[in-house]
Tab-separated table of C-alpha atoms in Angstrom:
chain	number	residue	atom	x	y	z
A	10	UNK	CA	76.012	136.638	98.586
A	11	UNK	CA	79.337	135.299	97.296
A	12	UNK	CA	82.354	137.555	96.836
A	13	UNK	CA	82.593	138.488	93.168
A	14	UNK	CA	83.716	137.364	90.695
A	15	UNK	CA	82.140	133.927	90.799
A	16	UNK	CA	83.787	131.093	88.933
A	17	UNK	CA	82.157	127.976	87.511
A	18	UNK	CA	84.744	125.340	88.415
A	19	UNK	CA	85.270	121.707	87.426
A	20	UNK	CA	87.593	118.993	88.649
A	21	UNK	CA	87.292	116.678	85.656
A	22	UNK	CA	88.296	113.110	86.591
A	23	UNK	CA	88.109	109.699	85.080
A	24	UNK	CA	85.456	108.582	87.603
A	25	UNK	CA	83.480	111.774	88.050
A	26	UNK	CA	83.349	115.479	87.250
A	27	UNK	CA	83.248	117.371	90.537
A	28	UNK	CA	81.643	120.728	89.844
A	29	UNK	CA	81.104	123.855	91.914
A	30	UNK	CA	80.571	127.575	92.147
A	31	UNK	CA	83.494	129.296	93.838
A	32	UNK	CA	83.937	132.869	94.970
A	33	UNK	CA	87.087	134.983	94.843
A	34	UNK	CA	88.139	133.878	98.302
A	35	UNK	CA	88.154	130.224	97.322
A	36	UNK	CA	84.911	129.427	99.144
A	37	UNK	CA	82.823	126.755	97.423
A	38	UNK	CA	79.201	127.685	97.954
A	39	UNK	CA	77.666	125.038	95.691
A	40	UNK	CA	78.997	121.657	94.686
A	41	UNK	CA	77.783	118.539	92.928
A	42	UNK	CA	79.127	115.524	91.065
A	43	UNK	CA	78.464	114.084	87.613
A	44	UNK	CA	79.581	110.516	86.859
A	45	UNK	CA	82.070	110.207	84.003
A	46	UNK	CA	80.577	108.173	81.171
A	47	UNK	CA	80.902	108.990	77.476
A	48	UNK	CA	82.035	112.521	76.511
A	49	UNK	CA	78.674	113.478	75.050
A	50	UNK	CA	76.675	112.261	78.057
A	51	UNK	CA	79.052	113.689	80.607
A	52	UNK	CA	79.514	117.135	79.084
A	53	UNK	CA	75.784	117.545	78.434
A	54	UNK	CA	74.979	116.605	82.015
A	55	UNK	CA	77.695	118.928	83.358
A	56	UNK	CA	76.509	121.883	81.278
A	57	UNK	CA	72.841	121.353	82.189
A	58	UNK	CA	73.700	121.166	85.891
A	59	UNK	CA	75.715	124.400	85.729
A	60	UNK	CA	72.915	126.252	83.966
A	61	UNK	CA	70.472	125.121	86.661
A	62	UNK	CA	72.904	126.212	89.370
A	63	UNK	CA	73.391	129.649	87.800
A	64	UNK	CA	69.650	130.168	87.844
A	65	UNK	CA	69.138	128.767	91.356
A	66	UNK	CA	71.885	130.917	92.891
A	67	UNK	CA	71.154	133.976	90.700
A	68	UNK	CA	74.754	134.294	89.564
A	69	UNK	CA	76.468	134.890	86.236
A	70	UNK	CA	80.018	133.543	86.574
A	71	UNK	CA	82.882	135.500	85.102
A	72	UNK	CA	84.593	132.405	83.665
A	73	UNK	CA	84.848	128.646	83.653
A	74	UNK	CA	87.896	127.134	85.363
A	75	UNK	CA	88.760	123.511	84.633
A	76	UNK	CA	91.180	121.119	86.350
A	77	UNK	CA	91.299	118.155	83.980
A	78	UNK	CA	92.671	114.635	83.828
A	79	UNK	CA	95.070	114.113	80.963
A	80	UNK	CA	97.121	114.127	78.946
A	81	UNK	CA	95.476	117.410	78.000
A	82	UNK	CA	96.627	120.425	75.969
A	83	UNK	CA	97.138	123.256	78.486
A	84	UNK	CA	98.840	125.720	76.131
A	85	UNK	CA	96.533	128.697	75.496
A	86	UNK	CA	98.472	129.441	72.305
A	87	UNK	CA	97.608	126.043	70.825
A	88	UNK	CA	94.806	125.413	68.350
A	89	UNK	CA	93.813	122.423	70.510
A	90	UNK	CA	93.948	124.181	73.874
A	91	UNK	CA	91.588	122.480	76.319
A	92	UNK	CA	91.528	119.205	74.385
A	93	UNK	CA	92.150	115.852	76.072
A	94	UNK	CA	94.714	114.100	73.880
A	95	UNK	CA	96.246	110.641	74.253
A	96	UNK	CA	94.447	109.488	77.371
A	97	UNK	CA	93.977	105.840	78.199
A	98	UNK	CA	90.369	106.653	79.176
A	99	UNK	CA	88.286	104.877	76.524
A	100	UNK	CA	86.347	107.215	74.267
A	101	UNK	CA	87.876	110.439	75.594
A	102	UNK	CA	90.768	110.786	73.175
A	103	UNK	CA	90.648	114.103	71.286
A	104	UNK	CA	87.723	115.435	73.329
A	105	UNK	CA	87.572	119.228	73.150
A	106	UNK	CA	86.640	119.492	76.838
A	107	UNK	CA	87.212	123.221	77.365
A	108	UNK	CA	85.843	124.512	74.057
A	109	UNK	CA	82.664	122.401	74.272
A	110	UNK	CA	81.794	123.480	77.790
A	111	UNK	CA	82.761	127.072	77.046
A	112	UNK	CA	80.300	127.132	74.180
A	113	UNK	CA	77.535	125.393	76.148
A	114	UNK	CA	77.840	127.815	79.077
A	115	UNK	CA	78.744	130.930	77.054
A	116	UNK	CA	81.771	131.496	79.313
A	117	UNK	CA	85.491	131.941	78.573
A	118	UNK	CA	87.425	128.956	79.898
A	119	UNK	CA	90.825	128.513	81.536
A	120	UNK	CA	92.192	125.017	81.930
A	121	UNK	CA	95.009	123.262	83.777
A	122	UNK	CA	95.835	119.671	84.621
A	123	UNK	CA	94.021	118.380	87.672
A	124	UNK	CA	97.213	118.018	89.672
A	125	UNK	CA	98.628	121.423	88.697
A	126	UNK	CA	95.373	123.095	89.657
A	127	UNK	CA	95.197	121.225	92.986
A	128	UNK	CA	98.832	122.154	93.619
A	129	UNK	CA	98.343	125.881	93.160
A	130	UNK	CA	95.245	125.701	95.365
A	131	UNK	CA	97.176	123.936	98.147
A	132	UNK	CA	99.990	126.496	97.806
A	133	UNK	CA	97.506	129.374	97.989
A	134	UNK	CA	95.140	128.193	100.699
A	135	UNK	CA	96.192	124.685	101.827
A	136	UNK	CA	98.887	122.376	103.019
A	137	UNK	CA	101.753	123.952	101.036
A	138	UNK	CA	100.928	127.572	101.819
A	139	UNK	CA	104.349	128.228	103.382
A	140	UNK	CA	106.382	126.268	100.769
A	141	UNK	CA	108.590	127.766	98.045
A	142	UNK	CA	108.592	124.462	96.182
A	143	UNK	CA	106.036	121.682	96.296
A	144	UNK	CA	104.446	118.712	94.545
A	145	UNK	CA	100.861	117.556	94.555
A	146	UNK	CA	100.254	113.864	93.958
A	147	UNK	CA	96.765	112.513	93.414
A	148	UNK	CA	96.130	108.835	93.989
A	149	UNK	CA	92.773	107.830	92.600
A	150	UNK	CA	91.634	106.139	89.383
A	151	UNK	CA	95.073	107.116	88.104
A	152	UNK	CA	98.146	108.784	89.605
A	153	UNK	CA	99.284	112.244	88.599
A	154	UNK	CA	101.845	114.704	89.916
A	155	UNK	CA	102.165	118.458	89.564
A	156	UNK	CA	105.425	120.232	90.475
A	157	UNK	CA	106.135	123.870	91.396
A	158	UNK	CA	109.823	124.888	91.348
A	159	UNK	CA	111.766	128.086	90.889
A	160	UNK	CA	108.655	130.224	90.697
A	161	UNK	CA	106.635	128.190	88.193
A	162	UNK	CA	104.900	124.973	87.277
A	163	UNK	CA	107.332	122.409	85.904
A	164	UNK	CA	106.952	121.545	82.229
A	165	UNK	CA	104.641	124.399	81.233
A	166	UNK	CA	103.041	124.603	78.751
A	167	UNK	CA	103.330	120.847	78.886
A	168	UNK	CA	103.072	118.857	82.092
A	169	UNK	CA	104.811	115.935	83.829
A	170	UNK	CA	103.545	112.361	83.488
A	171	UNK	CA	105.082	111.171	86.716
A	172	UNK	CA	102.378	108.557	87.253
A	173	UNK	CA	104.068	106.401	84.627
A	174	UNK	CA	107.520	106.159	86.198
A	175	UNK	CA	108.910	102.729	87.037
A	176	UNK	CA	109.201	101.598	90.663
A	177	UNK	CA	110.753	98.523	92.236
A	178	UNK	CA	108.290	95.709	92.892
A	179	UNK	CA	107.358	94.776	96.437
A	180	UNK	CA	108.617	91.252	97.158
A	181	UNK	CA	105.043	90.112	97.879
A	182	UNK	CA	103.659	91.693	94.712
A	183	UNK	CA	105.806	90.146	91.977
A	184	UNK	CA	103.130	88.488	89.858
A	185	UNK	CA	100.519	91.223	89.489
A	186	UNK	CA	100.792	92.558	85.887
A	187	UNK	CA	99.549	96.055	86.641
A	188	UNK	CA	96.492	97.831	85.305
A	189	UNK	CA	97.976	100.593	83.167
A	190	UNK	CA	96.675	100.032	79.637
A	191	UNK	CA	99.879	101.449	78.162
A	192	UNK	CA	102.671	100.466	80.545
A	193	UNK	CA	101.413	97.618	82.726
A	194	UNK	CA	103.279	97.855	86.010
A	195	UNK	CA	104.285	101.519	86.130
A	196	UNK	CA	103.495	103.473	89.321
A	197	UNK	CA	99.894	104.053	88.225
A	198	UNK	CA	99.569	100.452	87.132
A	199	UNK	CA	100.640	99.215	90.558
A	200	UNK	CA	99.459	101.845	93.059
A	201	UNK	CA	96.315	103.540	91.710
A	202	UNK	CA	92.956	102.868	93.266
A	203	UNK	CA	92.138	100.850	90.173
A	204	UNK	CA	95.168	98.628	90.864
A	205	UNK	CA	94.024	98.100	94.467
A	206	UNK	CA	90.547	97.155	93.215
A	207	UNK	CA	92.013	94.704	90.698
A	208	UNK	CA	94.005	92.830	93.384
A	209	UNK	CA	91.855	93.005	96.506
A	210	UNK	CA	88.483	94.626	95.772
A	211	UNK	CA	87.025	97.753	97.298
A	212	UNK	CA	89.745	99.664	99.175
A	213	UNK	CA	87.141	100.986	101.630
A	214	UNK	CA	86.431	97.398	102.715
A	215	UNK	CA	90.086	96.503	103.445
A	216	UNK	CA	91.111	96.476	107.112
A	217	UNK	CA	94.021	98.724	108.125
A	218	UNK	CA	96.325	95.754	108.672
A	219	UNK	CA	95.737	94.288	105.208
A	220	UNK	CA	98.896	93.583	103.146
A	221	UNK	CA	97.468	95.876	100.466
A	222	UNK	CA	98.362	98.956	102.484
A	223	UNK	CA	101.974	97.904	103.069
A	224	UNK	CA	102.426	97.336	99.337
A	225	UNK	CA	100.635	100.595	98.470
A	226	UNK	CA	102.755	102.579	100.917
A	227	UNK	CA	105.930	101.039	99.512
A	228	UNK	CA	105.157	102.222	95.967
A	229	UNK	CA	104.040	105.681	97.010
A	230	UNK	CA	107.111	106.089	99.269
A	231	UNK	CA	109.321	105.319	96.267
A	232	UNK	CA	107.471	107.947	94.247
A	233	UNK	CA	108.006	110.511	96.998
A	234	UNK	CA	111.669	109.574	97.293
A	235	UNK	CA	112.200	110.021	93.563
A	236	UNK	CA	110.484	113.424	93.689
A	237	UNK	CA	112.536	114.558	96.662
A	238	UNK	CA	115.906	113.327	95.455
A	239	UNK	CA	115.405	114.929	92.044
A	240	UNK	CA	114.093	118.299	93.218
A	241	UNK	CA	114.634	118.703	97.021
A	242	UNK	CA	111.074	119.908	97.471
A	243	UNK	CA	109.823	121.703	100.591
A	244	UNK	CA	106.515	119.777	100.589
A	245	UNK	CA	104.814	116.810	98.953
A	246	UNK	CA	101.007	117.035	99.265
A	247	UNK	CA	99.071	113.842	98.577
A	248	UNK	CA	95.344	113.699	97.859
A	249	UNK	CA	92.848	111.669	95.900
A	250	UNK	CA	90.291	109.026	96.723
A	251	UNK	CA	92.630	106.388	98.053
A	252	UNK	CA	93.797	108.803	100.753
A	253	UNK	CA	90.394	108.461	102.409
A	254	UNK	CA	92.161	105.603	104.200
A	255	UNK	CA	93.625	107.811	106.939
A	256	UNK	CA	96.223	105.226	107.946
A	257	UNK	CA	97.871	105.160	104.508
A	258	UNK	CA	99.817	108.410	104.615
A	259	UNK	CA	101.632	107.660	107.907
A	260	UNK	CA	102.711	104.336	106.396
A	261	UNK	CA	104.066	106.166	103.346
A	262	UNK	CA	106.063	108.514	105.624
A	263	UNK	CA	107.583	105.575	107.560
A	264	UNK	CA	108.583	103.752	104.403
A	265	UNK	CA	110.000	106.949	102.927
A	266	UNK	CA	112.277	107.325	105.950
A	267	UNK	CA	113.405	103.751	105.575
A	268	UNK	CA	114.206	104.279	101.910
A	269	UNK	CA	116.130	107.493	102.594
A	270	UNK	CA	118.216	105.532	105.098
A	271	UNK	CA	119.652	108.637	106.799
A	272	UNK	CA	121.205	109.823	103.560
A	273	UNK	CA	119.618	113.267	103.893
A	274	UNK	CA	118.263	115.214	106.891
A	275	UNK	CA	114.594	114.915	105.927
A	276	UNK	CA	111.541	113.501	107.725
A	277	UNK	CA	108.712	111.883	105.836
A	278	UNK	CA	106.300	113.070	108.538
A	279	UNK	CA	106.930	116.759	107.747
A	280	UNK	CA	107.702	116.445	104.039
A	281	UNK	CA	104.709	114.313	103.045
A	282	UNK	CA	101.353	115.782	104.108
A	283	UNK	CA	97.668	115.280	103.249
A	284	UNK	CA	95.813	117.758	101.085
A	285	UNK	CA	94.311	120.302	103.453
A	286	UNK	CA	91.616	121.211	100.969
A	287	UNK	CA	90.651	117.539	100.719
A	288	UNK	CA	88.560	116.386	97.816
A	289	UNK	CA	87.803	120.041	96.948
A	290	UNK	CA	91.413	120.778	95.953
A	291	UNK	CA	90.619	120.237	92.299
A	292	UNK	CA	87.490	122.364	92.227
A	293	UNK	CA	89.150	125.204	94.113
A	294	UNK	CA	92.219	124.808	91.916
A	295	UNK	CA	90.142	125.012	88.750
A	296	UNK	CA	88.587	128.210	90.057
A	297	UNK	CA	91.978	129.642	90.963
A	298	UNK	CA	93.263	128.963	87.429
A	299	UNK	CA	90.491	131.202	86.129
A	300	UNK	CA	90.807	133.796	88.892
A	301	UNK	CA	94.517	134.161	88.186
A	302	UNK	CA	93.701	134.995	84.560
A	303	UNK	CA	91.084	137.538	85.589
A	304	UNK	CA	93.320	139.417	88.058
């Protein structure tokens, strides 16, 4: 039997909602995925799957914890807490994600951004466990960053939108317009998995020596450099679907070191690390958001 309390947890992404049942030790004992389509279809499918899982595992969760893509209102004092706001995801603007699922499951909900939730999970049980300050960057359909400094999450009760910073163009990537619907060739527009798909097709089909990876590493290294120079973080944890290419992160570290150019005594190999919790960072983080409120 799981350690109580049990949390119904969701990592709500633009491609899929990764769902799970998580115990108080962060162990995920049931997990499944629902493809992200329209809000009505997605949230109905998510709620139905949770209700089936509660019955199958004979559990009554104490709360619902959500790690959500954004922008999303994460201020519990707000009338629109738990609502996705000005997202570029078609059809999802002004979706009351938390309230709708809370009502469907008859559970109180606690919600954070996907990257903030993954960050606190990695700092509790993962790759940043020994760090006093850290960032979590997800590189998937979009790019997001959560930051923990001086004992708290940066920007709360708002959150950073670091995925939309500007980066210098790679000299072999000058003509690509970028895929960001709002900003074109911002970091997300150039380096997200969607951007890789738009230029070269399925990232999983690209050989390790493809030019795509050099260009991708160049943009992500710039992002890491900007994070480090601005905040002097102890750790930068990178996760997300594109990091399934195991050779990418070492390339980012090498390019980071080249960009630092011996200005500071820092090594990309120790600063920039993969998410230890892997693709479960978001689900575990969503659960931890709820568990922190229950403790």
